[in-house]
Amino acid sequence: MIVCRSAAEIDKVRQAGRIVAEALDLARRLSEPGVTTKEIDAQIEKLIRKAKARPAFKGYRGFPACACISIDHEVVHGIPGGRVIESGQLISVDVGAELEGYFADAARTFPVGRVTEEAATLLEAGRTALAAGIEKMCPGNCLYDISAAVEAVATKAGFSVVRDYVGHGIGREMHEEPQIPNYSQSTRGPRLEAGMIFALEPMVNAGGYEVSVLDDGWTVVTKDGRLSTHFEDTVAVTIDGPAVLTTL
Ligand code: MG
């Protein structure tokens, strides 16, 4: 069942979302050559706790950090550590926060210094694919309209979308129903209604969509070793259209 939430509840998620957006903005500014991913994670944790929120990823199924930080061909769930960021890399940062029992979740991929033309095109495709999915979050549309819109942008740009990881409902838990694939389905799926809140999170790969998990049990990488991007926002369906809740 997909829960429809009240305007007051959407506002609670928006408050958590603002903290997530602030954390990602900080991560963007910190993603410079010479900085370790662990340092970025520490600053994010400080910001979230200062806002009286809880880093939702820390301890989730044993995840050891506040943010997932994935570099280049790492798709999602990278564990922050001693790795030093270098110019030319793509840094994907995924952050979740819980504030007074409500959750928000978002991710961005940042270019460090000068990146290749392919990386720049991929970034643009990842951003645009998320925007196309968000645009479908209107009452009367259907769930898998989102999936089809996301995939269309990625494939038109010559890229692929990861199939093994999906977007999700969010609100009182970080992961709620439904699952939201980022590629077209054989039906349009359930009708969207005002009050539904989803975390849309397409992962767009430069090469094939196949991924595998490293021996650390967390880090997801592209099988062909090519670049990947991850853009995510927590978004509510409202009678006025999509409302992005993870903004400053
Ligand atoms: Mg998510």
CSV table of C-alpha atoms and ligand atoms in Angstrom, one decimal:
chain,number,residue,atom,x,y,z
A,1,MET,CA,0.0,0.0,0.0
A,2,ILE,CA,1.2,3.5,-0.8
A,3,VAL,CA,0.5,5.9,2.0
A,4,CYS,CA,-0.9,9.4,1.3
A,5,ARG,CA,0.3,12.0,3.9
A,6,SER,CA,-1.3,15.2,5.1
A,7,ALA,CA,0.1,18.6,4.3
A,8,ALA,CA,1.4,18.8,7.9
A,9,GLU,CA,3.3,15.6,7.4
A,10,ILE,CA,4.7,16.7,4.1
A,11,ASP,CA,6.0,19.8,5.9
A,12,LYS,CA,7.7,17.5,8.5
A,13,VAL,CA,9.5,15.7,5.7
A,14,ARG,CA,10.4,19.1,4.1
A,15,GLN,CA,12.1,20.1,7.4
A,16,ALA,CA,14.2,16.9,7.3
A,17,GLY,CA,14.8,17.6,3.6
A,18,ARG,CA,16.2,21.0,4.2
A,19,ILE,CA,18.8,19.5,6.5
A,20,VAL,CA,19.7,16.9,3.8
A,21,ALA,CA,20.0,19.7,1.2
A,22,GLU,CA,22.3,21.7,3.5
A,23,ALA,CA,24.4,18.6,4.0
A,24,LEU,CA,24.7,18.0,0.2
A,25,ASP,CA,25.5,21.7,-0.3
A,26,LEU,CA,28.3,21.4,2.2
A,27,ALA,CA,29.5,18.1,0.5
A,28,ARG,CA,29.6,19.9,-2.8
A,29,ARG,CA,31.8,22.7,-1.3
A,30,LEU,CA,34.1,20.1,0.4
A,31,SER,CA,34.6,17.9,-2.7
A,32,GLU,CA,38.0,19.3,-3.6
A,33,PRO,CA,41.3,17.6,-4.4
A,34,GLY,CA,43.2,16.6,-1.3
A,35,VAL,CA,40.1,16.0,0.9
A,36,THR,CA,39.3,12.5,2.1
A,37,THR,CA,35.8,11.1,1.9
A,38,LYS,CA,36.0,10.5,5.7
A,39,GLU,CA,36.5,14.2,6.3
A,40,ILE,CA,33.4,15.0,4.2
A,41,ASP,CA,31.4,12.4,6.1
A,42,ALA,CA,32.5,13.9,9.5
A,43,GLN,CA,31.4,17.4,8.5
A,44,ILE,CA,28.0,16.1,7.3
A,45,GLU,CA,27.5,14.3,10.6
A,46,LYS,CA,28.3,17.5,12.5
A,47,LEU,CA,25.8,19.5,10.4
A,48,ILE,CA,23.0,17.0,10.8
A,49,ARG,CA,23.4,16.6,14.6
A,50,LYS,CA,23.7,20.4,15.0
A,51,ALA,CA,20.3,20.6,13.3
A,52,LYS,CA,19.0,18.2,16.0
A,53,ALA,CA,18.4,15.5,13.4
A,54,ARG,CA,19.7,12.0,13.1
A,55,PRO,CA,21.9,10.7,10.2
A,56,ALA,CA,19.5,8.1,8.9
A,57,PHE,CA,22.1,5.9,7.2
A,58,LYS,CA,24.4,5.5,10.2
A,59,GLY,CA,23.9,2.0,11.5
A,60,TYR,CA,21.3,1.2,8.8
A,61,ARG,CA,21.8,-2.5,8.3
A,62,GLY,CA,25.2,-1.9,9.8
A,63,PHE,CA,26.3,0.9,7.5
A,64,PRO,CA,29.3,2.6,9.3
A,65,ALA,CA,28.9,6.3,8.2
A,66,CYS,CA,26.4,9.1,7.7
A,67,ALA,CA,26.8,9.6,4.0
A,68,CYS,CA,27.4,7.1,1.1
A,69,ILE,CA,30.3,8.6,-0.9
A,70,SER,CA,31.0,6.9,-4.3
A,71,ILE,CA,33.7,7.9,-6.7
A,72,ASP,CA,33.7,7.5,-10.6
A,73,HIS,CA,32.7,4.0,-11.5
A,74,GLU,CA,31.3,3.4,-8.0
A,75,VAL,CA,27.5,3.7,-8.3
A,76,VAL,CA,26.1,3.9,-4.8
A,77,HIS,CA,26.8,2.9,-1.1
A,78,GLY,CA,30.5,3.8,-1.1
A,79,ILE,CA,31.9,3.8,2.4
A,80,PRO,CA,33.7,7.0,3.4
A,81,GLY,CA,37.3,6.4,4.3
A,82,GLY,CA,40.9,7.6,3.9
A,83,ARG,CA,40.7,7.9,0.1
A,84,VAL,CA,41.8,11.3,-1.1
A,85,ILE,CA,39.7,13.1,-3.7
A,86,GLU,CA,41.5,14.0,-7.0
A,87,SER,CA,40.8,16.5,-9.7
A,88,GLY,CA,38.8,15.0,-12.6
A,89,GLN,CA,36.7,12.7,-10.4
A,90,LEU,CA,32.9,12.4,-10.0
A,91,ILE,CA,31.9,12.3,-6.4
A,92,SER,CA,28.4,10.9,-5.6
A,93,VAL,CA,27.2,11.8,-2.1
A,94,ASP,CA,23.9,10.3,-0.7
A,95,VAL,CA,22.5,11.6,2.6
A,96,GLY,CA,19.5,10.7,4.7
A,97,ALA,CA,18.2,12.5,7.8
A,98,GLU,CA,15.5,11.8,10.3
A,99,LEU,CA,13.9,14.7,12.1
A,100,GLU,CA,11.1,14.1,14.7
A,101,GLY,CA,10.2,10.8,13.2
A,102,TYR,CA,10.2,11.9,9.5
A,103,PHE,CA,12.7,11.0,6.9
A,104,ALA,CA,14.3,12.6,3.8
A,105,ASP,CA,16.8,11.3,1.4
A,106,ALA,CA,18.7,12.9,-1.5
A,107,ALA,CA,21.9,12.5,-3.5
A,108,ARG,CA,24.1,14.5,-5.9
A,109,THR,CA,27.1,13.8,-8.1
A,110,PHE,CA,29.7,16.5,-8.1
A,111,PRO,CA,32.5,17.0,-10.6
A,112,VAL,CA,35.9,17.8,-9.1
A,113,GLY,CA,37.9,20.3,-11.1
A,114,ARG,CA,38.0,19.6,-14.8
A,115,VAL,CA,36.2,16.4,-15.9
A,116,THR,CA,36.1,14.7,-19.3
A,117,GLU,CA,33.5,15.6,-21.8
A,118,GLU,CA,31.9,12.2,-21.3
A,119,ALA,CA,31.6,12.8,-17.5
A,120,ALA,CA,30.1,16.3,-18.1
A,121,THR,CA,27.5,14.8,-20.5
A,122,LEU,CA,26.7,12.0,-18.1
A,123,LEU,CA,26.2,14.5,-15.3
A,124,GLU,CA,23.8,16.5,-17.4
A,125,ALA,CA,21.9,13.3,-18.3
A,126,GLY,CA,21.7,12.1,-14.7
A,127,ARG,CA,20.3,15.5,-13.6
A,128,THR,CA,17.9,15.7,-16.4
A,129,ALA,CA,16.7,12.1,-15.9
A,130,LEU,CA,15.8,12.9,-12.3
A,131,ALA,CA,14.0,16.1,-13.4
A,132,ALA,CA,12.0,14.2,-16.0
A,133,GLY,CA,10.9,11.7,-13.3
A,134,ILE,CA,10.0,14.5,-10.9
A,135,GLU,CA,7.9,16.2,-13.6
A,136,LYS,CA,5.6,13.1,-13.7
A,137,MET,CA,4.7,13.3,-10.0
A,138,CYS,CA,1.3,14.8,-10.5
A,139,PRO,CA,-2.1,13.4,-9.4
A,140,GLY,CA,-3.6,11.4,-12.3
A,141,ASN,CA,-0.3,10.1,-13.7
A,142,CYS,CA,0.8,6.6,-12.9
A,143,LEU,CA,3.8,5.3,-10.9
A,144,TYR,CA,5.7,3.8,-13.9
A,145,ASP,CA,5.3,6.9,-16.0
A,146,ILE,CA,8.1,8.1,-13.7
A,147,SER,CA,10.2,5.0,-14.6
A,148,ALA,CA,9.6,5.5,-18.4
A,149,ALA,CA,10.4,9.2,-18.3
A,150,VAL,CA,13.7,8.6,-16.5
A,151,GLU,CA,14.8,5.9,-18.8
A,152,ALA,CA,13.9,7.9,-21.9
A,153,VAL,CA,16.3,10.7,-21.0
A,154,ALA,CA,19.2,8.4,-20.2
A,155,THR,CA,18.9,6.2,-23.3
A,156,LYS,CA,18.4,9.3,-25.6
A,157,ALA,CA,21.7,10.6,-24.3
A,158,GLY,CA,23.3,7.2,-25.1
A,159,PHE,CA,23.6,6.0,-21.5
A,160,SER,CA,21.9,3.3,-19.4
A,161,VAL,CA,20.0,3.2,-16.1
A,162,VAL,CA,20.9,0.8,-13.2
A,163,ARG,CA,18.1,-1.8,-12.8
A,164,ASP,CA,19.2,-3.5,-9.5
A,165,TYR,CA,18.6,-0.5,-7.3
A,166,VAL,CA,15.3,1.5,-7.3
A,167,GLY,CA,13.7,4.6,-5.8
A,168,HIS,CA,11.3,4.2,-2.9
A,169,GLY,CA,8.4,5.6,-0.8
A,170,ILE,CA,9.6,7.6,2.2
A,171,GLY,CA,8.1,9.3,5.2
A,172,ARG,CA,8.0,7.6,8.6
A,173,GLU,CA,10.6,5.1,7.4
A,174,MET,CA,13.5,5.7,5.1
A,175,HIS,CA,12.3,2.9,2.8
A,176,GLU,CA,8.5,2.5,2.3
A,177,GLU,CA,6.4,1.2,-0.5
A,178,PRO,CA,6.4,1.4,-3.4
A,179,GLN,CA,9.6,0.5,-5.2
A,180,ILE,CA,10.3,2.8,-8.2
A,181,PRO,CA,12.3,1.3,-11.0
A,182,ASN,CA,14.2,3.7,-13.3
A,183,TYR,CA,13.3,1.8,-16.5
A,184,SER,CA,10.0,1.3,-18.2
A,185,GLN,CA,7.6,-1.4,-17.0
A,186,SER,CA,5.0,-3.5,-18.9
A,187,THR,CA,2.1,-1.5,-17.2
A,188,ARG,CA,1.7,2.1,-16.0
A,189,GLY,CA,1.3,0.9,-12.4
A,190,PRO,CA,-0.8,2.4,-9.7
A,191,ARG,CA,-2.3,5.9,-10.0
A,192,LEU,CA,-0.5,8.7,-8.2
A,193,GLU,CA,-2.4,10.6,-5.6
A,194,ALA,CA,-1.8,13.8,-3.7
A,195,GLY,CA,0.2,13.1,-0.5
A,196,MET,CA,2.4,10.3,-1.8
A,197,ILE,CA,6.1,10.9,-1.1
A,198,PHE,CA,8.8,9.2,-3.1
A,199,ALA,CA,12.6,9.3,-3.1
A,200,LEU,CA,13.4,9.2,-6.8
A,201,GLU,CA,17.0,8.2,-7.4
A,202,PRO,CA,18.1,7.3,-10.9
A,203,MET,CA,21.7,6.0,-11.3
A,204,VAL,CA,22.8,6.7,-14.9
A,205,ASN,CA,25.8,4.7,-16.2
A,206,ALA,CA,28.0,5.8,-19.1
A,207,GLY,CA,28.2,2.1,-20.3
A,208,GLY,CA,26.0,-0.9,-19.5
A,209,TYR,CA,23.5,-1.0,-16.6
A,210,GLU,CA,25.1,-4.1,-15.0
A,211,VAL,CA,26.5,-3.6,-11.5
A,212,SER,CA,28.3,-5.7,-8.9
A,213,VAL,CA,29.0,-5.3,-5.2
A,214,LEU,CA,32.6,-5.1,-3.9
A,215,ASP,CA,34.0,-7.4,-1.2
A,216,ASP,CA,33.3,-4.7,1.5
A,217,GLY,CA,29.6,-5.8,1.1
A,218,TRP,CA,28.4,-2.3,0.3
A,219,THR,CA,30.1,-0.5,-2.6
A,220,VAL,CA,28.2,-1.0,-5.8
A,221,VAL,CA,30.3,-0.5,-9.0
A,222,THR,CA,29.6,-0.7,-12.7
A,223,LYS,CA,30.6,-4.0,-14.1
A,224,ASP,CA,32.4,-2.4,-17.1
A,225,GLY,CA,34.3,0.0,-14.9
A,226,ARG,CA,32.7,3.0,-16.6
A,227,LEU,CA,31.4,6.1,-14.9
A,228,SER,CA,28.1,6.4,-13.0
A,229,THR,CA,26.1,9.3,-11.6
A,230,HIS,CA,23.4,9.4,-8.8
A,231,PHE,CA,20.9,12.1,-8.4
A,232,GLU,CA,18.1,11.8,-5.9
A,233,ASP,CA,15.4,14.0,-4.4
A,234,THR,CA,12.5,13.4,-2.0
A,235,VAL,CA,9.4,14.6,-3.7
A,236,ALA,CA,5.7,14.9,-2.8
A,237,VAL,CA,2.7,14.6,-5.2
A,238,THR,CA,0.5,17.6,-4.5
A,239,ILE,CA,-2.6,19.0,-6.2
A,240,ASP,CA,-0.4,21.8,-7.5
A,241,GLY,CA,2.1,19.3,-9.0
A,242,PRO,CA,5.4,17.9,-7.7
A,243,ALA,CA,6.9,19.4,-4.6
A,244,VAL,CA,10.7,18.8,-4.1
A,245,LEU,CA,11.2,18.5,-0.3
A,246,THR,CA,15.0,18.2,-0.3
A,247,THR,CA,15.8,21.8,-1.1
A,248,LEU,CA,17.5,24.7,0.8
B,1,MG,MG,17.2,6.6,-1.4
